[in-house]
Tab-separated table of C-alpha atoms in Angstrom:
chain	number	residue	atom	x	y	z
A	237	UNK	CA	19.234	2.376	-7.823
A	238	UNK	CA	16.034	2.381	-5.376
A	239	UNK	CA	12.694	3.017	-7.042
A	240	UNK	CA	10.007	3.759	-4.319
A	241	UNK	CA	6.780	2.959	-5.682
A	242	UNK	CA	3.299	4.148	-4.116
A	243	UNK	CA	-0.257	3.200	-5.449
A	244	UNK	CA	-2.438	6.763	-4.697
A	245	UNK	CA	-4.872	7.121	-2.432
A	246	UNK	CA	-4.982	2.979	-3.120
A	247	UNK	CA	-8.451	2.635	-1.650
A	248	UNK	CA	-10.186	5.447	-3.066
A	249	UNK	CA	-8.748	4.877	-6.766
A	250	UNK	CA	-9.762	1.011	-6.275
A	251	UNK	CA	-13.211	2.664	-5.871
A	252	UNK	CA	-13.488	5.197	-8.453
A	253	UNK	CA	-11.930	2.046	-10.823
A	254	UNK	CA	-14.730	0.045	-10.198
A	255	UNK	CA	-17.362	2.790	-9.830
A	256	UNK	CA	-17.435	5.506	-12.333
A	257	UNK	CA	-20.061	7.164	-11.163
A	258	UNK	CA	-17.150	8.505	-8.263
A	259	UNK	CA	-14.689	8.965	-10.481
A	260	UNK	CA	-13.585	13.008	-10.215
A	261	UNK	CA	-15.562	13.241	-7.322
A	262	UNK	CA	-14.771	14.219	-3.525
A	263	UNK	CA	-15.347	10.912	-1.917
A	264	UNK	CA	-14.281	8.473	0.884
A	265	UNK	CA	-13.830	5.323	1.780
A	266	UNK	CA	-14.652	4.035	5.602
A	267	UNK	CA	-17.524	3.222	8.028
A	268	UNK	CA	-17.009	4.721	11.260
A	269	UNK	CA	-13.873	7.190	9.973
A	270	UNK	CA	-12.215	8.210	7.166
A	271	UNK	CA	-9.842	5.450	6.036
A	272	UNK	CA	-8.488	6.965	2.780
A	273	UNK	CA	-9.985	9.952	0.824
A	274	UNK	CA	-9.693	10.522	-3.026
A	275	UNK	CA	-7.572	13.786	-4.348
A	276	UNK	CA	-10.195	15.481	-5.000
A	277	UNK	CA	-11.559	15.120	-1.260
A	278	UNK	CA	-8.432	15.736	-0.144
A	279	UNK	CA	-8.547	19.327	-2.089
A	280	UNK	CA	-11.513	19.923	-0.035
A	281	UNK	CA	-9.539	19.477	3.281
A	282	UNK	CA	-10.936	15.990	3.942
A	283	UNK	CA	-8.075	13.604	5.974
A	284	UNK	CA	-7.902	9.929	6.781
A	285	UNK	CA	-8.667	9.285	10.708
A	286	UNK	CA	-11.852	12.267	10.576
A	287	UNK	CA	-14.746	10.751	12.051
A	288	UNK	CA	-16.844	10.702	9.183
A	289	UNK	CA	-19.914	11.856	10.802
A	290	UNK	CA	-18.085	15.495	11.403
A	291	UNK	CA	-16.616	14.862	7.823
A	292	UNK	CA	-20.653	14.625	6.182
A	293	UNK	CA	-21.529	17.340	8.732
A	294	UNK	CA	-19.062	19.876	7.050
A	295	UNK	CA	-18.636	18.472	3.523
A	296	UNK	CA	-22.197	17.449	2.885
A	297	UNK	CA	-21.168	16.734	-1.186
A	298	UNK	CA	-18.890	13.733	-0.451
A	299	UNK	CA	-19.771	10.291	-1.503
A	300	UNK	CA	-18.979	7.353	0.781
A	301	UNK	CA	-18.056	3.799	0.178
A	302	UNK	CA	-17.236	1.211	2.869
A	303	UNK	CA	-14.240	-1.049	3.129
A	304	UNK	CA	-13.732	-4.087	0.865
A	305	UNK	CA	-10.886	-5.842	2.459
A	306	UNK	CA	-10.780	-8.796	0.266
A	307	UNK	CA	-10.347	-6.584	-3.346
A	308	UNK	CA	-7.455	-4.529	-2.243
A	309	UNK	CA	-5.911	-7.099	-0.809
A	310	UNK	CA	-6.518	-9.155	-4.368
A	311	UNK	CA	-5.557	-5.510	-6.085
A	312	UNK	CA	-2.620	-5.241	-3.546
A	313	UNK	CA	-1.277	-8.646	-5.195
A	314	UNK	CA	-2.116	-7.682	-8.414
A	315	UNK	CA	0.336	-5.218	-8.207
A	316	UNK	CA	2.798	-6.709	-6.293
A	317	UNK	CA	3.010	-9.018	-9.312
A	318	UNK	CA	3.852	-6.091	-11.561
A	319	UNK	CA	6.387	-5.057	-8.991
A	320	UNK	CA	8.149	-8.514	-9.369
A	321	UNK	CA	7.990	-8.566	-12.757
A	322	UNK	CA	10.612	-5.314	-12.802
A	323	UNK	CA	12.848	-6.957	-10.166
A	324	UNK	CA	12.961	-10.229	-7.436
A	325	UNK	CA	14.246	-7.345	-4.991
A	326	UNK	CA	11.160	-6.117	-3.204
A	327	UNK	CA	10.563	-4.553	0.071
A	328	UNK	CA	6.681	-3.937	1.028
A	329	UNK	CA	5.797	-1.231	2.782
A	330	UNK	CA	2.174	-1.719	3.062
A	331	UNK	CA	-0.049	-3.327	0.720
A	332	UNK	CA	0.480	-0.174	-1.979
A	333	UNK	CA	3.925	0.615	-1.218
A	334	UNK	CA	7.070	-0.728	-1.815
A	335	UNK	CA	10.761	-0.539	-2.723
A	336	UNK	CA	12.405	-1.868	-5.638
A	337	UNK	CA	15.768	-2.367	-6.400
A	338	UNK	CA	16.663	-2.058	-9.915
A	339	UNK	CA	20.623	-1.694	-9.810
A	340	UNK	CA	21.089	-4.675	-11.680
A	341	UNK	CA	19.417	-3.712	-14.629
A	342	UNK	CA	21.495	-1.688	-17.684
A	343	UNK	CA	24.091	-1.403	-15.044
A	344	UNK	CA	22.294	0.756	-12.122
A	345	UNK	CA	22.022	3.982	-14.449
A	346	UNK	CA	19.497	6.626	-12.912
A	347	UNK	CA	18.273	6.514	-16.531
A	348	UNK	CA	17.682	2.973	-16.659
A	349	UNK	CA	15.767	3.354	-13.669
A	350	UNK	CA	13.392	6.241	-14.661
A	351	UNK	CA	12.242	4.176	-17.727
A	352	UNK	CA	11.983	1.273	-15.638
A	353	UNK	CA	9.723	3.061	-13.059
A	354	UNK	CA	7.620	5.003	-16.002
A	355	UNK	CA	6.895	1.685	-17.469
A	356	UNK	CA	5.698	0.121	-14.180
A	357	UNK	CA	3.339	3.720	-13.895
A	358	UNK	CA	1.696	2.955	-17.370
A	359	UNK	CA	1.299	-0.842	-16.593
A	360	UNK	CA	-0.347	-0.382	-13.652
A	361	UNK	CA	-3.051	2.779	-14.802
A	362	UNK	CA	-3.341	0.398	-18.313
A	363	UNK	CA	-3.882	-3.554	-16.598
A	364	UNK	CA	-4.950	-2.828	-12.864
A	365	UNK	CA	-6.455	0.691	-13.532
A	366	UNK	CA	-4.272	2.331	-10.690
A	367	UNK	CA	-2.229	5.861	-10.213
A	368	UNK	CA	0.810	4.876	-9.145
A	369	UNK	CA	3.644	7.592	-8.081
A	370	UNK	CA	7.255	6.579	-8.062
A	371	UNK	CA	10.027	8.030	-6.745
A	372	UNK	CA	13.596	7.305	-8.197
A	373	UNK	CA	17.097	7.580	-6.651
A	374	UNK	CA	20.064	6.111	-5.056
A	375	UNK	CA	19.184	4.965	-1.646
A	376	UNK	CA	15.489	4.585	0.346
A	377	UNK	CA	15.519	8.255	1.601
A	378	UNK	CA	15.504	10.116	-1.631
A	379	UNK	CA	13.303	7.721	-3.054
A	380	UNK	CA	10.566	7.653	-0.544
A	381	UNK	CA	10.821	11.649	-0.325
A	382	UNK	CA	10.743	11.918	-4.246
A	383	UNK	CA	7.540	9.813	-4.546
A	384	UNK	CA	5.941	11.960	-2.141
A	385	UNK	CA	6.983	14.864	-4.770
A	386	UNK	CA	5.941	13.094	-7.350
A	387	UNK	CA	2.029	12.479	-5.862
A	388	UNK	CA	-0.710	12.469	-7.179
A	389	UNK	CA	0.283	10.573	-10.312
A	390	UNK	CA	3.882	11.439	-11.419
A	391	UNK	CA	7.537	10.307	-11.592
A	392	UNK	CA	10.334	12.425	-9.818
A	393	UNK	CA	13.976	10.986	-10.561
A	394	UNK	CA	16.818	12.303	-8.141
A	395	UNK	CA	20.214	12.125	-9.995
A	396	UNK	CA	23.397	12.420	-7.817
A	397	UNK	CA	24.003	16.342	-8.377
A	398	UNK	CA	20.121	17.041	-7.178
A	399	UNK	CA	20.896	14.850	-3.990
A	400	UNK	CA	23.691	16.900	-2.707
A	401	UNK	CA	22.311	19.895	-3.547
A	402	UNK	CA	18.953	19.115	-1.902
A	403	UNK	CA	20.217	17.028	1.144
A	404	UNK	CA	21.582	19.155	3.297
A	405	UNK	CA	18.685	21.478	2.995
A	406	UNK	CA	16.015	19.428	4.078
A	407	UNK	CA	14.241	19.910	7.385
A	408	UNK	CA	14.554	16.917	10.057
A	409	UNK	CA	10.652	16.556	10.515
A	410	UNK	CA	10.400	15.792	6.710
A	411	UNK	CA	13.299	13.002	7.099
A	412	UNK	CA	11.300	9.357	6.721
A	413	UNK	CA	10.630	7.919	10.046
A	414	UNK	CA	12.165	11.272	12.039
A	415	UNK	CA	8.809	11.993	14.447
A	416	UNK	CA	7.507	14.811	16.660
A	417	UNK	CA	8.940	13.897	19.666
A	418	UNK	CA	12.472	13.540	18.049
A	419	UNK	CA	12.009	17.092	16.021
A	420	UNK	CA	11.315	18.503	18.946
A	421	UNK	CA	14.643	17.145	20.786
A	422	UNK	CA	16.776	18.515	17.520
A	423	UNK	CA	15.341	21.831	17.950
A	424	UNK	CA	16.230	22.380	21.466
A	425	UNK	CA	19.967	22.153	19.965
A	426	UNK	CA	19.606	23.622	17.749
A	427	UNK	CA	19.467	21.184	14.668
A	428	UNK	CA	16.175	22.029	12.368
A	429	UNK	CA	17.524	20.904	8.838
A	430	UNK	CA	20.139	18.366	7.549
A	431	UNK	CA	23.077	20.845	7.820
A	432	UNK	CA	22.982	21.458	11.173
A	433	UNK	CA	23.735	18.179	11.958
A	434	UNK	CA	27.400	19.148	11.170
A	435	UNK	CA	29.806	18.748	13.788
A	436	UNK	CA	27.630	16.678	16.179
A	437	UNK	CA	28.395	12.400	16.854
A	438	UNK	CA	26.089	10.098	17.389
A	439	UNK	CA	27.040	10.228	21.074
A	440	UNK	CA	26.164	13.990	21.148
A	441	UNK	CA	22.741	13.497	19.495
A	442	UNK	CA	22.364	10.290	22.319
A	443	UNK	CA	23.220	13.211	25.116
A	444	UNK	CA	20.520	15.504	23.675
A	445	UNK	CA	17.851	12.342	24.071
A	446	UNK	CA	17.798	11.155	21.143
A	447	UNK	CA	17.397	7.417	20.528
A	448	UNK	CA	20.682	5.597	19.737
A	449	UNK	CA	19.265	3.972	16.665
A	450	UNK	CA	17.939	7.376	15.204
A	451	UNK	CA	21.343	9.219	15.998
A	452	UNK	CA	22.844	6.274	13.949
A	453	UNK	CA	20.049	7.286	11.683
A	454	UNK	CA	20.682	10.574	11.125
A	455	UNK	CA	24.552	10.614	11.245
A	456	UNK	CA	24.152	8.559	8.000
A	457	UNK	CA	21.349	11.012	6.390
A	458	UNK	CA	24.258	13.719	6.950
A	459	UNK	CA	27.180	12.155	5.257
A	460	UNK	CA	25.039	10.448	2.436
A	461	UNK	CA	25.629	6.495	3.497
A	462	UNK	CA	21.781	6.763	4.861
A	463	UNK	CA	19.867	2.918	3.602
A	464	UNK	CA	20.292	1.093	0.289
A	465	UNK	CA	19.408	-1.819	1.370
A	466	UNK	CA	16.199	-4.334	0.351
A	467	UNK	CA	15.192	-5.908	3.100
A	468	UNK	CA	13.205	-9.243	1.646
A	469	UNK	CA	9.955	-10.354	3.663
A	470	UNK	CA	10.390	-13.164	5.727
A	471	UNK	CA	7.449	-15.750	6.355
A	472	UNK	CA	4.547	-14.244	7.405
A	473	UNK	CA	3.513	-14.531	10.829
A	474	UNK	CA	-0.415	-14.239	10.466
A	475	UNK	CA	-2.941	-14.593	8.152
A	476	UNK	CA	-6.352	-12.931	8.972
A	477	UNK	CA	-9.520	-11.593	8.018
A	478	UNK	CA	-12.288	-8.940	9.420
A	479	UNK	CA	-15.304	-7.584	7.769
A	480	UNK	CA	-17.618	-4.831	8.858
A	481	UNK	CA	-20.778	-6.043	9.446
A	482	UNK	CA	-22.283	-2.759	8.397
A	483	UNK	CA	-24.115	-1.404	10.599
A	484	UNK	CA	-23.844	-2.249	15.108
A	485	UNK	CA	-25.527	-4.732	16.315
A	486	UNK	CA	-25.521	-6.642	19.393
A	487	UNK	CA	-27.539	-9.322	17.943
A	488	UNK	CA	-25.372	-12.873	18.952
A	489	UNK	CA	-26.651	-14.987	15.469
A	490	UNK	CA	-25.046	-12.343	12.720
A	491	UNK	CA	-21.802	-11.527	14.985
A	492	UNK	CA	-21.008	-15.070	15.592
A	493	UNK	CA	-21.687	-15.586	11.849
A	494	UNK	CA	-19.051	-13.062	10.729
A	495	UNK	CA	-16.739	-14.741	12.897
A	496	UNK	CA	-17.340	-18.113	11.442
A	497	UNK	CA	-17.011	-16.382	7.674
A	498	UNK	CA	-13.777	-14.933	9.142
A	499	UNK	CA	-12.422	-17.790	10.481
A	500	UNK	CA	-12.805	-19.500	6.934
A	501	UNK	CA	-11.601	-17.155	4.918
A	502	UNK	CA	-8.120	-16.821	7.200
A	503	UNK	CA	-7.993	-21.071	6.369
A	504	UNK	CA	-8.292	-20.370	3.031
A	505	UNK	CA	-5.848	-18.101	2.635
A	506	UNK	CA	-3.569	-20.278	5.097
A	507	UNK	CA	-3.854	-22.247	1.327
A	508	UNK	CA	-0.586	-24.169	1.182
A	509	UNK	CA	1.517	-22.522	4.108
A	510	UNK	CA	2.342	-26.204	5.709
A	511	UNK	CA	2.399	-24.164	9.238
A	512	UNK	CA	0.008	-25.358	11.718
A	513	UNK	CA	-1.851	-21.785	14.249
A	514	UNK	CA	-0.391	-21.969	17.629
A	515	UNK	CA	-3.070	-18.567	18.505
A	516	UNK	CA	-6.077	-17.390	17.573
A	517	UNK	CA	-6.635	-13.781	17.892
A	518	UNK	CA	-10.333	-12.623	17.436
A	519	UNK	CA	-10.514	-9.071	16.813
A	520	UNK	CA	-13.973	-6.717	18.053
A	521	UNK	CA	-14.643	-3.088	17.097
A	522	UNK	CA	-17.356	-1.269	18.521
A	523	UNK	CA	-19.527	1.799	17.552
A	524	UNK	CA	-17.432	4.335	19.219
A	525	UNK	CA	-14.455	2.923	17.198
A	526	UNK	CA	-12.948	1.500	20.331
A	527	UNK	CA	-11.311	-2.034	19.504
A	528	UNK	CA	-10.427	-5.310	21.497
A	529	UNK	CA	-7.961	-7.957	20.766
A	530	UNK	CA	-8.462	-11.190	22.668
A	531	UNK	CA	-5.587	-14.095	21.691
A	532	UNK	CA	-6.286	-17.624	22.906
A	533	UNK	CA	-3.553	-19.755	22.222
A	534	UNK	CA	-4.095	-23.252	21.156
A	535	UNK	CA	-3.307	-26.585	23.135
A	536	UNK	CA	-1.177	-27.750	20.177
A	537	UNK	CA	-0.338	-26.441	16.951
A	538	UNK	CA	-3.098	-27.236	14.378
A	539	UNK	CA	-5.324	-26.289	11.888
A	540	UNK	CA	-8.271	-28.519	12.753
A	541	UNK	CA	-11.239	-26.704	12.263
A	542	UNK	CA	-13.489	-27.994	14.683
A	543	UNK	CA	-10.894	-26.773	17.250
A	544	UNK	CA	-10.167	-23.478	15.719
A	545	UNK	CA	-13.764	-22.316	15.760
A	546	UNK	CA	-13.920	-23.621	19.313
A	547	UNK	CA	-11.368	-21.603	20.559
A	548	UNK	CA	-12.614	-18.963	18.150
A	549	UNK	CA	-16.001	-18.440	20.195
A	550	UNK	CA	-13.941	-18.525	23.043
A	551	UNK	CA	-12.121	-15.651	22.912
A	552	UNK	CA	-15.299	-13.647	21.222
A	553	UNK	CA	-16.678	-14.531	24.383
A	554	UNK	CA	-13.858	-13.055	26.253
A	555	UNK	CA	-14.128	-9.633	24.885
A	556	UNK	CA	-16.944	-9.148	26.724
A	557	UNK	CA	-19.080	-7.871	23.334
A	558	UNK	CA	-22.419	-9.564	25.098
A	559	UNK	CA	-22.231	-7.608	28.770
A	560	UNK	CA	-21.141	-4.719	27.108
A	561	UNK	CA	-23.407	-2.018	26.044
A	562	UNK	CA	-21.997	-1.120	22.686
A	563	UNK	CA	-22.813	-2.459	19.142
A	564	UNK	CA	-20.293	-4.509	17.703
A	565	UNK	CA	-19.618	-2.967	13.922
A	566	UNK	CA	-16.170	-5.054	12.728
A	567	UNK	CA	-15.117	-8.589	13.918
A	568	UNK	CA	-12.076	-10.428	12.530
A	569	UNK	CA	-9.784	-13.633	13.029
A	570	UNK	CA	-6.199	-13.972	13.000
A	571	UNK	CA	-4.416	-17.628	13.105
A	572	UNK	CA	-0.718	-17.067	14.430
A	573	UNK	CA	1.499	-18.685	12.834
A	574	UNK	CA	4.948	-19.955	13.606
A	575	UNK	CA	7.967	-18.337	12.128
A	576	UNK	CA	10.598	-21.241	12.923
């Protein structure tokens, strides 16, 4: 049994947590754009990705917070832990998602699961002060789609009579992973929901353009063999770090001292990874919310600072922030790490 478990609107809720003056308000979170918008913005219309100047300009009530990279990513582990606690078979999805297998537990029972997934809910509101929806059922699919159901703040269980009753009914653009492009292919034969996939091979979905992998993908959707599998994070292959600097500036003194406070806090969360950089990546966004990524890779593996900062400027100075005639708002620093 596959719980899917989703931490809502995981920026915004970190907010209103440690704010209460925003909690049950329309607010956002971002600098530039919209990078995640509480419920009750969301009710309004408001969307992650709106430039937030046209998102002010038409919803003149909504409060606005900027990033803090560093406390969801120590919230993001915080519930990660809880996550672990349930079950050592975790898949991330992003740093409030993730997939747990619980089959082991009371012998796989949908029931079992439900209570396992309602207790990780009330943990999580109770010690980290997060909504978390969860989705439960036998394989990824149903999981991921029941979580969705289940937003903002709830529990939707699929048992095996709901999952072939609902299956075959649901549309191909609400499949997991199924995009525009590839909707649009389906519906030029004809295929719109699940059950029109009858009858066709994956070498007939290949014919209509459709990319072998997703015909595989889809062939299994139809018969009900679609992913149960947890995939288990390898090593990383990066560690970074980036921090708006608030407000643009061209000013050489305060970017090159973000990048220095970047640089150090990517070493210290290197902590006790014995792998030694091989790149470093220095990362520039500008006030028109254009970016540039510069890698330089290093002469030898190490994690020398002298010789990581060095190569740091350097490829800062490659992005070509001083000629150009925008202000810098974000810097950041990845180290590249080995995977071998």
């Amino acid at each position: 049994m596959i719980i899917h478990a989703d931490a809502d609107a995981f920026f915004a809720s970190v907010e209103q947590r440690d704010h209460p003056h925003l909690r049950g308000r329309p607010m956002v979170v971002g600098e530039q754009v919209v990078a995640c918008a509480s419920y009750e913005a969301r009710a309004l219309g408001v969307r992650a990705g709106t430039p937030l100047r046209h998102a002010l300009r038409r919803w003149p009530q909504l409060a606005v917070t900027e990033l803090r990279g560093e406390v969801y990513e120590e919230v993001s582990g915080q519930l990660f832990a809880l996550f672990r606690e349930a079950t050592d078979l975790v898949e991330p999805g992003s740093m409030e998602e993730a997939f747990l297998d619980v089959s082991a537990l009371d012998g796989g029972s949908i029931d079992e699961a439900g209570r396992v997934a309602e207790h990780l809910r009330r943990r999580a509101r109770a010690e980290l002060g997060l909504p978390v929806s969860a989705g439960v059922a036998r394989a990824k699919l149903f999981a991921k789609l029941a979580s969705r159901r289940a937003k903002p703040d709830g529990l939707v269980v699929v048992d095996a009579a709901t999952e072939a009753r609902v299956r075959p009914r649901l549309p191909v653009a609400d499949l997991w992973g199924v995009g525009p492009v590839t909707t649009d292919k389906l519906a030029e034969v004809g295929i719109a929901r699940v059950a029109d996939l009858v009858g066709w091979s994956e070498d007939g979905l290949v014919e209509a353009r459709v990319a072998r992998a997703m015909a595989r993908r889809l062939i299994t959707i139809r018969d009900g063999t679609d992913d149960a599998t947890i995939r288990l994070p390898g090593p990383r292959r990066s560690v970074s770090s980036q921090r708006s600097l608030g407000r643009a500036t061209r000013q050489r003194s305060v970017i090159e001292r973000s990048l220095r406070e970047n640089l150090d806090r990517a070493l210290q969360r290197l902590a006790d990874d014995p792998r030694e950089p091989t790149r470093v990546d220095v990362h520039v966004r500008f006030d028109d919310d254009q970016s540039v990524q510069v890698p330089v890779p290093l002469e030898r593996p190490t994690r020398d600072e002298p010789a990581l900062w060095a190569t740091a400027q350097e490829a800062l100075v490659r992005s070509g922030y001083e000629d150009d005639g925008r202000g810098v708002t974000l810097v950041g620093v990845g180290l590249h790490l080995p995977v071998a």
